[in-house]
Amino acid sequence: MAIPLSYIARNLWTRRLTTALTAGGLALVVFVFATVLMLDAGLKQTMVTTGEYDNVVAIRKGADTEIQSGITRVQAAVIESHPSVALGTDARRLASKETVVLISLRKLGTAKPSNVVIRGISPHGLELRPQVKIAGGRRFASGSSEIIVGSSIAKGFEGTRIGSTLRFAQRDWTVVGIFDAGRSGFDSEIWGDADQLMQAFRRIVYSSVIVRLADGSDFERFRADVDADPRLTNELKREQIFYGDQSRALSTFINILGLTLTAVFSIGATIGAMITMYASVANRVAEIGTLRALGFRRGNVLAAFLIESLLLGLVGGVIGLALASLMQFASFSTTNFQTFAELAFRFTLTPGIAAATLAFSMAMGLLGGFLPAAGAARMNIVDSLRAA
Amino acid sequence: MSAPRVETRVEPRVEPRAEPRAEPLVEIHNLAKSYVRGEQIVPVLSDITLDIQEGDFTALMGPSGSGKTTLLNLVAGIDKPDCGTLRVGGLDITTLTESQLADWRASNVGFIFQFYNLMPVLTAYENVELPLMLTGLGRSERRERVEMTLSVVGLADRMKHYPNELSGGQQQRVAIARAVITDPRLIVADEPTGDLDRSSAADILAMMQRLNTELGKTIIMVTHDGQSARAAKAIIHLEKGEIIGNVEPASA
């Protein structure tokens, strides 16, 4: 049997100020690490929940986003009438021909302008997004200059309250409702009637066509037909994949920046853990000698100090994770590099992130503790006992 | 008190063994040990030959640097000689690997140190239990043994106390309990009374004498205090790494 855990844990407790300071250093790194992962997870979750599995987005070939895309009315009609497209309760195709334009609105508090997506949708547009619910006011009326705003827009931008008027495209638009899109990317958009918006912005082509598949497994056939049709220069993507792809550049940026910062900080925290563990070993030279004299092997001493450094890492990890979990209550908004539009999302803590964070923290502790523990295990018994 | 049964080849005053006896617990033959200090090799022990019988209580005396602690460390298996043979209980411990030696110490040697060397973060109970963690004993069996041993050393009511809540004498009694908990054949004590006042020292020595006479433990004690050495049955004097003789405790 090895050196008892109570001996290891109580040594950490005995030096609780040093332990707390070292664990605090580890916790800060863990906090940065966890929030980066949470930010990325939140971004991905937002973009994935923006899409419905059975929905298909058609855009112009070569375009990555709806902003860059253009679909003529003829092309839209061909896509909409494909037999794979489901029928709505009104016996018409479940499709929404949409136009997407960016406008600049002032942010609340800072008065800084930021790009916001204006989406013109067809009558089926809301039905195609079941996660979108009217949270206040009502739907816009077709053929009118009415708009509804996403919940993140309502919270973050000037002039977006129900009854307010926004002026863009040389028209005044009345806000008649606020919609909650279940923390998806649509929460950062403003929706109105597609035909009205196209007129106002003098557009003659749609940006995208969204359709619901009658049978989700029909996607490949649908795509093959569209590819083979000489009239169509369009590309089909499942809606979830389409939005997931749109978060890739931002996700990569967050990961590279965040993980680089974490890597640099972690060197400092690991060295901190190492200094603490060296001090721990230096303070207990006589104890190490005594344990060895009593018959504990080098391996037992090595294990005891490694477990101590793991525990130190675990304490730092738990504190850092607890701090990071508070970030779930905060939301974050930034410009999505691919759409150039404001996107609000939350820090999302998943069990995987919690596990990765604790493992990272314990790894820092272990790495910091390895050399001191190896040094403790290598000590000569007689020399150690002289330190008493 | 029985006559000293310690022999040495280098000291003519010591009577050679006259008749065959039972095999000694500790047999030392031509043992030598030196340390390297910088570029210098400093001999600490040279040509030590010595037998210690089972049940002996032997004091090693000598001035600082005479090699008495080194000799104790060698017999206890925490240091290795340069040459010579060292058999304890019939086993040549100089041939053991480090891990084998650790296991051997765990079951054969009990240690008592000048500064007690208790783990400050463990209670008296846990300190005494520590060597039992190296045995296969279950928790209840360990508890039974620890409680009994602490009662024997008169600390039944101090089991939950940490070392810093105990006096020096009490701490040394905990250390004695830790030394005997695994029922080793040999107990080594390095200046066990060196940090104690006269009254506590007398208690500790009396306790060690009881261990020797009542439980038959073989004890080797390093001391530079003549009064402490009188508790032993035999006293071996070392000087400059050599045994210069042994005397009856009464004349020490």
XYZ file of C-alpha atoms in Angstrom:
640
model
C 0.000 0.000 0.000
C 1.203 3.498 -0.762
C 1.661 6.597 1.342
C -1.831 7.502 2.620
C -3.815 10.120 0.720
C -4.563 11.912 3.992
C -0.836 12.637 4.359
C -0.710 14.051 0.831
C -3.891 16.125 1.074
C -3.103 17.505 4.526
C 0.284 18.681 3.352
C -1.490 20.796 0.758
C -3.853 22.060 3.443
C -0.992 22.811 5.847
C 0.586 25.066 3.223
C -2.796 26.467 2.286
C -1.624 29.983 1.414
C 0.981 28.673 -1.044
C -1.489 26.075 -2.273
C -4.168 28.740 -2.784
C -1.808 31.082 -4.636
C -0.520 28.340 -6.919
C -4.007 26.959 -7.474
C -5.118 30.540 -8.189
C -2.493 30.824 -10.929
C -3.611 27.526 -12.401
C -7.244 28.606 -12.057
C -6.653 31.733 -14.140
C -5.181 29.699 -16.973
C -7.967 27.163 -16.665
C -10.465 30.031 -16.771
C -9.001 31.329 -20.050
C -8.848 27.816 -21.482
C -12.417 26.970 -20.452
C -13.906 30.247 -21.664
C -12.254 29.831 -25.064
C -13.728 26.366 -25.400
C -17.083 27.608 -24.079
C -17.062 30.486 -26.529
C -16.323 28.155 -29.407
C -18.971 25.685 -28.232
C -21.479 28.528 -27.868
C -20.686 29.782 -31.356
C -21.042 26.334 -32.875
C -24.229 25.646 -30.937
C -25.691 28.959 -32.073
C -24.878 28.258 -35.689
C -26.011 24.645 -35.606
C -29.325 25.473 -33.931
C -29.819 28.120 -36.581
C -30.269 25.305 -39.077
C -32.979 22.658 -39.255
C -31.869 19.202 -40.318
C -34.573 18.791 -43.008
C -34.132 22.275 -44.392
C -32.017 22.864 -47.458
C -30.433 26.164 -48.428
C -29.866 26.970 -52.076
C -27.329 29.685 -52.891
C -25.279 30.661 -55.937
C -22.428 28.276 -56.715
C -19.161 29.568 -55.332
C -20.846 31.786 -52.747
C -20.111 30.967 -49.104
C -22.759 33.201 -47.608
C -26.177 34.540 -48.512
C -24.694 38.049 -48.756
C -22.518 36.972 -51.703
C -25.252 34.901 -53.307
C -27.818 35.660 -55.987
C -30.680 33.463 -57.248
C -32.909 34.602 -60.065
C -36.684 34.337 -59.780
C -36.667 31.596 -62.460
C -34.048 29.564 -60.635
C -35.941 30.010 -57.378
C -39.133 28.758 -59.013
C -37.374 25.679 -60.426
C -35.864 24.770 -57.064
C -39.110 25.379 -55.217
C -41.058 23.109 -57.547
C -38.764 20.071 -57.183
C -40.751 17.006 -56.072
C -38.513 16.520 -53.018
C -39.817 19.730 -51.489
C -42.543 19.208 -48.892
C -45.991 20.735 -49.082
C -47.320 23.061 -46.431
C -50.737 22.939 -44.813
C -51.895 25.347 -47.499
C -50.906 22.781 -50.159
C -48.170 25.112 -51.390
C -44.480 24.260 -51.416
C -42.750 24.734 -48.042
C -40.195 27.180 -49.362
C -39.015 30.658 -48.528
C -37.328 32.819 -51.130
C -35.239 35.177 -49.140
C -33.173 38.255 -49.529
C -30.360 39.142 -47.142
C -28.948 42.648 -46.873
C -26.652 44.260 -44.338
C -27.505 47.588 -42.787
C -25.692 49.598 -40.176
C -27.411 50.203 -36.846
C -26.228 51.940 -33.691
C -25.434 49.733 -30.731
C -27.003 50.635 -27.409
C -24.718 52.335 -24.939
C -21.712 52.747 -27.194
C -23.524 54.407 -30.127
C -21.094 52.522 -32.328
C -22.545 51.337 -35.621
C -22.566 47.657 -36.358
C -23.698 45.559 -39.301
C -27.027 43.826 -38.874
C -28.657 41.300 -41.198
C -32.022 42.282 -42.668
C -33.746 39.164 -43.959
C -36.718 39.336 -46.234
C -38.755 36.136 -45.967
C -41.687 34.589 -47.826
C -44.915 33.655 -46.006
C -43.495 30.164 -45.221
C -40.307 31.646 -43.769
C -41.441 31.389 -40.151
C -42.965 27.948 -40.583
C -39.635 26.674 -41.873
C -37.966 27.800 -38.623
C -39.966 26.218 -35.801
C -37.424 27.458 -33.231
C -38.419 31.031 -34.047
C -41.256 32.203 -31.796
C -42.872 35.628 -31.575
C -41.900 36.777 -28.072
C -43.615 40.139 -28.154
C -45.910 42.063 -30.478
C -47.016 40.281 -33.655
C -45.807 39.076 -37.042
C -45.242 41.609 -39.770
C -48.036 41.856 -42.301
C -47.221 40.771 -45.842
C -46.918 43.641 -48.275
C -46.262 46.186 -45.527
C -43.256 48.117 -44.247
C -43.328 46.238 -40.995
C -40.436 44.361 -39.481
C -39.790 42.063 -36.532
C -36.468 42.000 -34.670
C -34.518 39.161 -33.095
C -34.143 39.142 -29.295
C -30.393 39.933 -29.378
C -31.060 42.899 -31.675
C -33.848 44.134 -29.389
C -31.457 44.046 -26.429
C -28.433 45.516 -28.141
C -29.470 48.164 -30.661
C -31.140 51.552 -30.615
C -34.609 52.035 -32.070
C -35.568 48.395 -32.034
C -38.420 48.496 -29.508
C -41.918 47.561 -30.576
C -43.529 50.643 -32.085
C -40.192 52.262 -32.955
C -39.330 53.154 -36.479
C -36.079 52.336 -38.239
C -35.085 54.175 -41.374
C -33.171 52.348 -44.055
C -33.416 51.867 -47.814
C -35.095 55.291 -47.959
C -38.132 54.034 -46.118
C -39.386 53.999 -42.546
C -39.940 50.542 -41.141
C -42.066 49.965 -38.077
C -41.018 47.381 -35.520
C -44.173 45.343 -34.765
C -42.719 42.346 -33.009
C -39.757 40.706 -31.316
C -38.915 37.094 -32.012
C -36.973 34.604 -29.954
C -35.005 32.236 -32.132
C -33.888 29.908 -29.313
C -30.388 31.414 -29.076
C -29.722 30.686 -32.720
C -28.072 33.057 -35.178
C -31.506 34.407 -36.219
C -31.674 36.229 -32.872
C -29.173 38.653 -34.391
C -31.340 39.416 -37.443
C -34.246 41.665 -38.487
C -36.961 40.091 -40.581
C -39.489 41.592 -42.949
C -41.436 40.866 -46.124
C -39.072 39.701 -48.889
C -40.858 41.485 -51.709
C -41.056 44.775 -49.805
C -37.400 44.644 -48.844
C -36.287 43.741 -52.376
C -38.228 46.693 -53.742
C -36.785 49.049 -51.189
C -33.237 47.858 -51.735
C -33.822 47.729 -55.545
C -32.872 44.109 -55.775
C -33.990 41.855 -58.546
C -32.569 38.558 -57.296
C -33.048 36.577 -54.130
C -30.132 35.751 -51.889
C -31.236 32.228 -51.079
C -34.078 29.774 -51.222
C -34.862 27.680 -48.155
C -36.967 24.553 -48.641
C -38.145 21.765 -46.371
C -37.545 18.247 -47.691
C -40.561 15.950 -47.644
C -38.182 13.142 -46.808
C -34.893 14.078 -45.140
C -33.060 11.282 -46.942
C -33.954 12.776 -50.322
C -31.229 15.402 -50.064
C -28.656 13.672 -52.266
C -31.148 13.106 -55.072
C -32.324 16.701 -54.819
C -28.760 17.968 -55.006
C -27.911 15.698 -57.964
C -30.970 16.992 -59.861
C -30.028 20.607 -59.188
C -26.428 19.946 -60.267
C -27.623 18.295 -63.473
C -30.130 21.021 -64.399
C -28.486 23.396 -66.934
C -30.762 26.273 -65.875
C -29.466 26.205 -62.342
C -26.134 27.542 -61.195
C -26.930 26.821 -57.584
C -25.508 24.818 -54.773
C -27.563 23.029 -52.150
C -26.504 22.524 -48.547
C -28.314 21.197 -45.547
C -29.186 24.248 -43.440
C -27.259 23.010 -40.364
C -24.105 22.449 -42.401
C -24.552 25.771 -44.175
C -24.614 27.698 -40.875
C -21.971 25.492 -39.284
C -19.639 26.363 -42.177
C -20.321 30.048 -41.615
C -18.925 29.860 -38.085
C -15.720 28.126 -39.156
C -13.520 31.189 -39.651
C -14.631 32.810 -36.391
C -14.297 29.496 -34.576
C -10.773 29.020 -35.923
C -9.862 32.559 -34.910
C -11.219 32.109 -31.378
C -9.426 28.792 -31.029
C -6.072 29.969 -32.326
C -6.072 33.178 -30.297
C -7.475 31.564 -27.161
C -5.355 28.461 -27.227
C -2.180 30.445 -27.973
C -2.896 32.638 -24.965
C -3.634 29.549 -22.881
C -0.414 27.875 -23.984
C 1.657 30.923 -23.009
C -0.111 31.320 -19.653
C 0.107 27.619 -18.944
C 3.906 27.764 -19.081
C 3.791 30.338 -16.270
C 1.287 28.346 -14.245
C 3.256 25.129 -14.701
C 6.425 26.847 -13.523
C 4.412 28.183 -10.552
C 3.302 24.659 -9.710
C 6.887 23.471 -10.090
C 8.219 26.120 -7.687
C 5.520 25.212 -5.166
C 6.316 21.531 -5.437
C 10.063 22.162 -5.140
C 9.338 24.158 -1.971
C 7.104 21.355 -0.749
C 9.892 18.826 -1.274
C 12.525 21.130 0.289
C 10.375 21.563 3.408
C 9.951 17.850 3.849
C 13.398 16.414 3.204
C 13.542 14.826 6.665
C 10.033 13.408 6.224
C 11.070 11.886 2.894
C 14.123 10.337 4.563
C 11.939 8.996 7.379
C 9.386 7.511 4.992
C 12.161 5.812 3.041
C 13.765 4.516 6.260
C 10.413 3.083 7.375
C 10.374 1.023 4.179
C 8.508 3.127 1.641
C 10.124 2.738 -1.761
C 11.320 5.441 -4.128
C 8.242 4.753 -6.250
C 5.966 5.433 -3.250
C 7.634 8.806 -2.666
C 7.439 9.651 -6.380
C 3.751 8.705 -6.462
C 2.989 10.709 -3.308
C 4.435 13.925 -4.721
C 2.882 13.349 -8.140
C -0.516 12.837 -6.513
C 0.067 15.988 -4.488
C 0.772 17.971 -7.660
C -2.243 16.378 -9.361
C -4.412 17.446 -6.424
C -2.950 20.936 -6.670
C -3.895 20.958 -10.365
C -7.350 19.637 -9.548
C -7.947 22.404 -6.995
C -6.880 24.994 -9.595
C -9.038 23.296 -12.206
C -12.157 23.270 -10.037
C -11.729 26.950 -9.105
C -11.076 27.946 -12.725
C -14.007 25.901 -13.972
C -16.312 27.350 -11.325
C -15.317 30.860 -12.419
C -15.721 29.953 -16.073
C -19.163 28.443 -15.450
C -20.331 31.888 -14.289
C -19.652 33.077 -17.829
C -22.666 31.072 -18.965
C -24.783 33.918 -17.690
C -23.040 36.346 -20.010
C -23.620 36.610 -23.721
C -21.104 37.764 -26.226
C -21.545 39.471 -29.536
C -19.063 40.035 -32.274
C -18.861 40.347 -36.026
C -18.895 37.069 -37.867
C -16.000 37.346 -40.326
C -17.817 35.389 -42.981
C -21.128 37.237 -43.003
C -19.749 40.571 -41.722
C -22.828 40.741 -39.525
C -23.198 41.024 -35.778
C -23.686 37.658 -34.136
C -24.649 37.157 -30.496
C -23.884 33.923 -28.723
C -23.386 32.523 -25.246
C -20.573 30.778 -23.437
C -21.692 27.176 -23.362
C -20.276 24.743 -20.817
C -20.519 21.126 -21.904
C -19.468 18.021 -19.934
C -16.712 17.521 -22.500
C -15.343 21.012 -21.828
C -15.487 20.426 -18.053
C -13.569 17.166 -18.434
C -11.030 18.687 -20.843
C -10.512 21.649 -18.515
C -9.904 19.516 -15.420
C -7.610 17.217 -17.386
C -5.667 20.245 -18.658
C -5.304 21.641 -15.153
C -4.192 18.309 -13.716
C -1.737 17.931 -16.585
C -0.226 21.318 -15.703
C 0.039 20.213 -12.064
C 1.559 16.892 -13.043
C 4.045 18.499 -15.417
C 5.044 21.038 -12.758
C 5.329 18.343 -10.106
C 7.290 15.815 -12.082
C 10.825 17.137 -11.613
C 10.381 17.923 -7.882
C 8.786 14.503 -7.307
C 11.572 12.755 -9.194
C 14.094 14.723 -7.122
C 12.349 13.659 -3.899
C 12.364 10.025 -4.969
C 16.079 10.155 -5.814
C 17.112 11.540 -2.417
C 19.638 9.633 -0.379
C 18.069 8.406 2.878
C 21.004 9.253 5.124
C 21.393 12.757 3.674
C 17.635 13.350 4.012
C 17.593 12.264 7.642
C 20.391 14.717 8.418
C 17.995 17.538 7.475
C 15.869 16.850 10.573
C 21.936 -7.849 33.890
C 23.694 -10.213 31.509
C 27.326 -9.823 30.517
C 28.124 -7.920 27.302
C 28.263 -10.206 24.323
C 30.045 -7.965 21.907
C 33.291 -8.958 20.294
C 35.805 -6.983 18.353
C 38.916 -8.142 16.595
C 40.823 -4.918 16.823
C 40.641 -4.432 20.534
C 42.920 -6.677 22.547
C 41.140 -5.886 25.813
C 38.062 -7.736 24.633
C 37.934 -11.383 25.502
C 37.608 -13.624 22.442
C 34.503 -15.793 22.291
C 35.245 -18.874 24.339
C 32.532 -21.306 23.362
C 30.105 -21.726 20.468
C 26.851 -19.848 20.931
C 23.621 -19.274 19.012
C 24.024 -17.413 15.711
C 24.164 -13.663 16.371
C 21.383 -11.420 15.049
C 23.894 -8.963 13.610
C 27.192 -10.209 12.197
C 29.618 -7.646 10.902
C 32.873 -8.675 9.304
C 35.650 -6.380 8.013
C 33.163 -3.624 7.311
C 34.440 -0.319 5.895
C 32.762 2.861 4.779
C 34.098 6.131 3.437
C 32.490 9.271 2.088
C 33.598 11.456 -0.773
C 33.896 15.099 0.248
C 34.770 17.138 -2.808
C 37.864 15.454 -4.200
C 38.761 13.863 -0.875
C 37.826 10.415 0.263
C 37.163 10.488 4.002
C 37.202 7.091 5.699
C 34.441 6.879 8.320
C 34.571 3.242 9.355
C 37.405 0.829 8.812
C 37.684 -2.872 9.386
C 34.774 -3.234 11.777
C 34.068 -6.744 12.992
C 31.305 -7.152 15.481
C 28.543 -9.539 16.569
C 25.352 -8.503 18.301
C 23.222 -11.243 19.778
C 19.463 -11.423 19.611
C 18.037 -9.700 22.694
C 21.019 -7.408 23.236
C 20.688 -3.738 24.109
C 23.875 -2.182 22.777
C 24.949 1.425 23.043
C 27.358 2.872 20.467
C 29.401 5.671 21.988
C 32.112 7.901 20.730
C 32.965 11.488 19.922
C 31.508 13.317 16.936
C 32.800 11.889 13.690
C 33.705 8.566 15.253
C 31.406 6.733 12.853
C 28.786 5.538 15.328
C 25.771 6.854 13.377
C 27.245 5.537 10.131
C 27.599 2.092 11.719
C 23.980 2.305 12.919
C 22.789 3.345 9.442
C 24.635 0.432 7.844
C 23.122 -2.095 10.257
C 19.680 -0.562 9.700
C 20.046 -0.938 5.923
C 19.725 2.737 5.024
C 23.336 3.001 3.907
C 25.646 0.632 2.067
C 29.206 -0.297 3.078
C 32.172 -0.063 0.718
C 33.303 -3.538 1.608
C 32.872 -6.273 4.151
C 29.904 -8.422 5.063
C 26.907 -7.445 7.111
C 24.448 -10.153 8.014
C 21.288 -9.459 9.951
C 19.203 -12.449 10.934
C 21.413 -14.589 8.706
C 20.757 -12.445 5.616
C 23.596 -10.564 3.939
C 21.826 -7.241 3.478
C 24.675 -5.774 1.406
C 23.580 -7.948 -1.506
C 19.978 -6.713 -1.532
C 18.680 -4.349 -4.180
C 17.277 -1.028 -3.040
C 13.667 -2.210 -3.243
C 14.471 -5.464 -1.454
C 16.252 -3.453 1.215
C 13.192 -1.179 1.631
C 10.953 -4.224 2.097
C 13.469 -5.744 4.494
C 13.559 -2.571 6.616
C 9.765 -2.400 6.667
C 9.504 -5.784 8.340
C 12.772 -6.083 10.280
C 13.860 -2.683 11.574
C 12.212 -0.115 13.833
C 13.644 3.393 13.865
C 13.833 5.903 16.724
C 15.359 9.297 15.888
C 16.723 12.141 17.974
C 14.123 14.584 16.668
C 11.334 11.956 16.624
C 10.779 12.420 12.829
C 7.018 12.192 13.095
C 4.903 13.359 10.172
C 3.586 16.716 11.390
C 0.361 16.484 9.384
C -0.577 13.085 10.799
C -2.054 12.393 14.228
C -0.273 10.194 16.761
C -2.540 7.344 15.664
C -1.778 7.875 11.965
C 1.950 8.188 12.585
C 2.006 4.839 14.345
C -0.184 3.320 11.645
C 2.166 4.482 8.857
C 4.533 1.449 8.817
C 1.498 -0.853 8.826
C 0.468 0.634 5.472
C 3.316 -1.438 4.035
C 1.837 -4.645 5.374
C -1.212 -6.455 4.112
C -3.170 -5.780 7.303
C -6.773 -4.634 7.043
C -8.077 -1.436 8.601
C -9.617 -3.059 11.687
C -6.527 -5.123 12.384
C -4.372 -2.026 12.031
C -6.647 -0.124 14.395
C -6.430 -2.867 17.001
C -2.644 -2.942 16.851
C -2.171 0.834 16.867
C -4.534 1.339 19.806
C -2.842 -1.394 21.787
C 0.650 -0.084 21.076
C -0.258 3.493 21.930
C -1.770 2.225 25.195
C 1.461 0.399 25.982
C 3.438 3.644 25.599
C 0.848 5.455 27.724
C -0.688 7.602 24.995
C -4.141 6.035 24.649
C -5.687 9.431 25.360
C -3.477 11.284 22.871
C -4.220 9.283 19.731
C -5.949 12.107 17.900
C -3.309 14.679 18.781
C -0.898 16.039 16.210
C 2.838 16.027 17.022
C 2.877 19.772 17.697
C 0.252 19.197 20.399
C 2.520 16.750 22.241
C 5.572 17.285 24.454
C 8.981 16.074 23.321
C 8.759 13.015 25.556
C 5.296 12.183 24.273
C 6.441 12.572 20.686
C 9.311 10.206 21.303
C 6.884 7.699 22.822
C 4.807 7.927 19.625
C 8.031 7.312 17.692
C 8.736 4.246 19.869
C 5.215 2.967 19.195
C 5.861 3.480 15.455
C 9.166 1.608 15.764
C 7.637 -1.476 17.352
C 4.261 -1.561 15.563
C 5.464 -4.012 12.910
C 7.119 -6.178 15.567
C 10.648 -5.891 14.093
C 13.552 -7.969 15.436
C 15.883 -4.988 15.507
C 15.339 -1.474 16.802
C 17.869 1.230 15.991
C 17.852 4.476 17.948
C 19.982 7.492 17.047
C 20.401 9.745 20.087
C 16.827 9.008 21.234
C 17.198 11.208 24.320
C 19.301 13.914 22.707
C 16.449 16.396 22.482
C 14.786 15.618 25.812
C 15.052 16.912 29.372
C 16.486 14.547 31.977
C 13.142 13.301 33.277
C 11.682 12.603 29.825
C 14.965 11.017 28.793
C 14.788 8.675 31.795
C 11.217 7.695 30.817
C 12.252 6.944 27.255
C 15.255 4.900 28.350
C 13.108 2.955 30.798
C 10.662 2.239 28.012
C 13.449 1.020 25.752
C 14.730 -1.223 28.541
C 11.236 -2.697 28.856
C 11.141 -3.320 25.104
C 14.425 -5.135 25.473
C 13.725 -7.156 28.581
C 9.993 -7.800 28.304
C 9.566 -8.081 24.539
C 13.079 -9.319 23.792
C 13.755 -6.640 21.173
C 17.357 -6.230 20.068
C 18.233 -2.563 20.377
C 21.222 -0.660 19.061
C 21.393 2.881 20.374
C 23.779 5.654 19.385
C 24.454 8.112 22.169
C 27.200 10.379 23.350
C 25.666 10.653 26.796
C 27.224 8.260 29.307
C 24.154 8.309 31.506
C 21.905 7.207 28.649
C 24.390 4.524 27.659
C 24.064 2.977 31.113
C 20.560 1.828 30.168
C 22.175 -0.556 27.679
C 23.551 -3.998 28.467
C 26.733 -3.347 26.483
C 28.581 -0.278 25.358
C 30.804 -0.183 22.288
C 33.232 2.703 21.976
C 34.227 3.978 18.597
C 36.918 6.434 17.739
C 38.067 7.543 14.297
C 36.029 4.822 12.664
C 37.364 1.956 14.731
C 36.046 0.029 17.685
C 38.334 0.753 20.552
C 36.592 -1.482 23.018
C 33.526 -2.306 24.971
C 32.734 -1.925 28.620
C 30.170 -2.873 31.182
C 27.594 -0.112 31.463
C 28.319 0.170 35.190
C 31.824 1.481 34.511
C 30.896 3.780 31.612
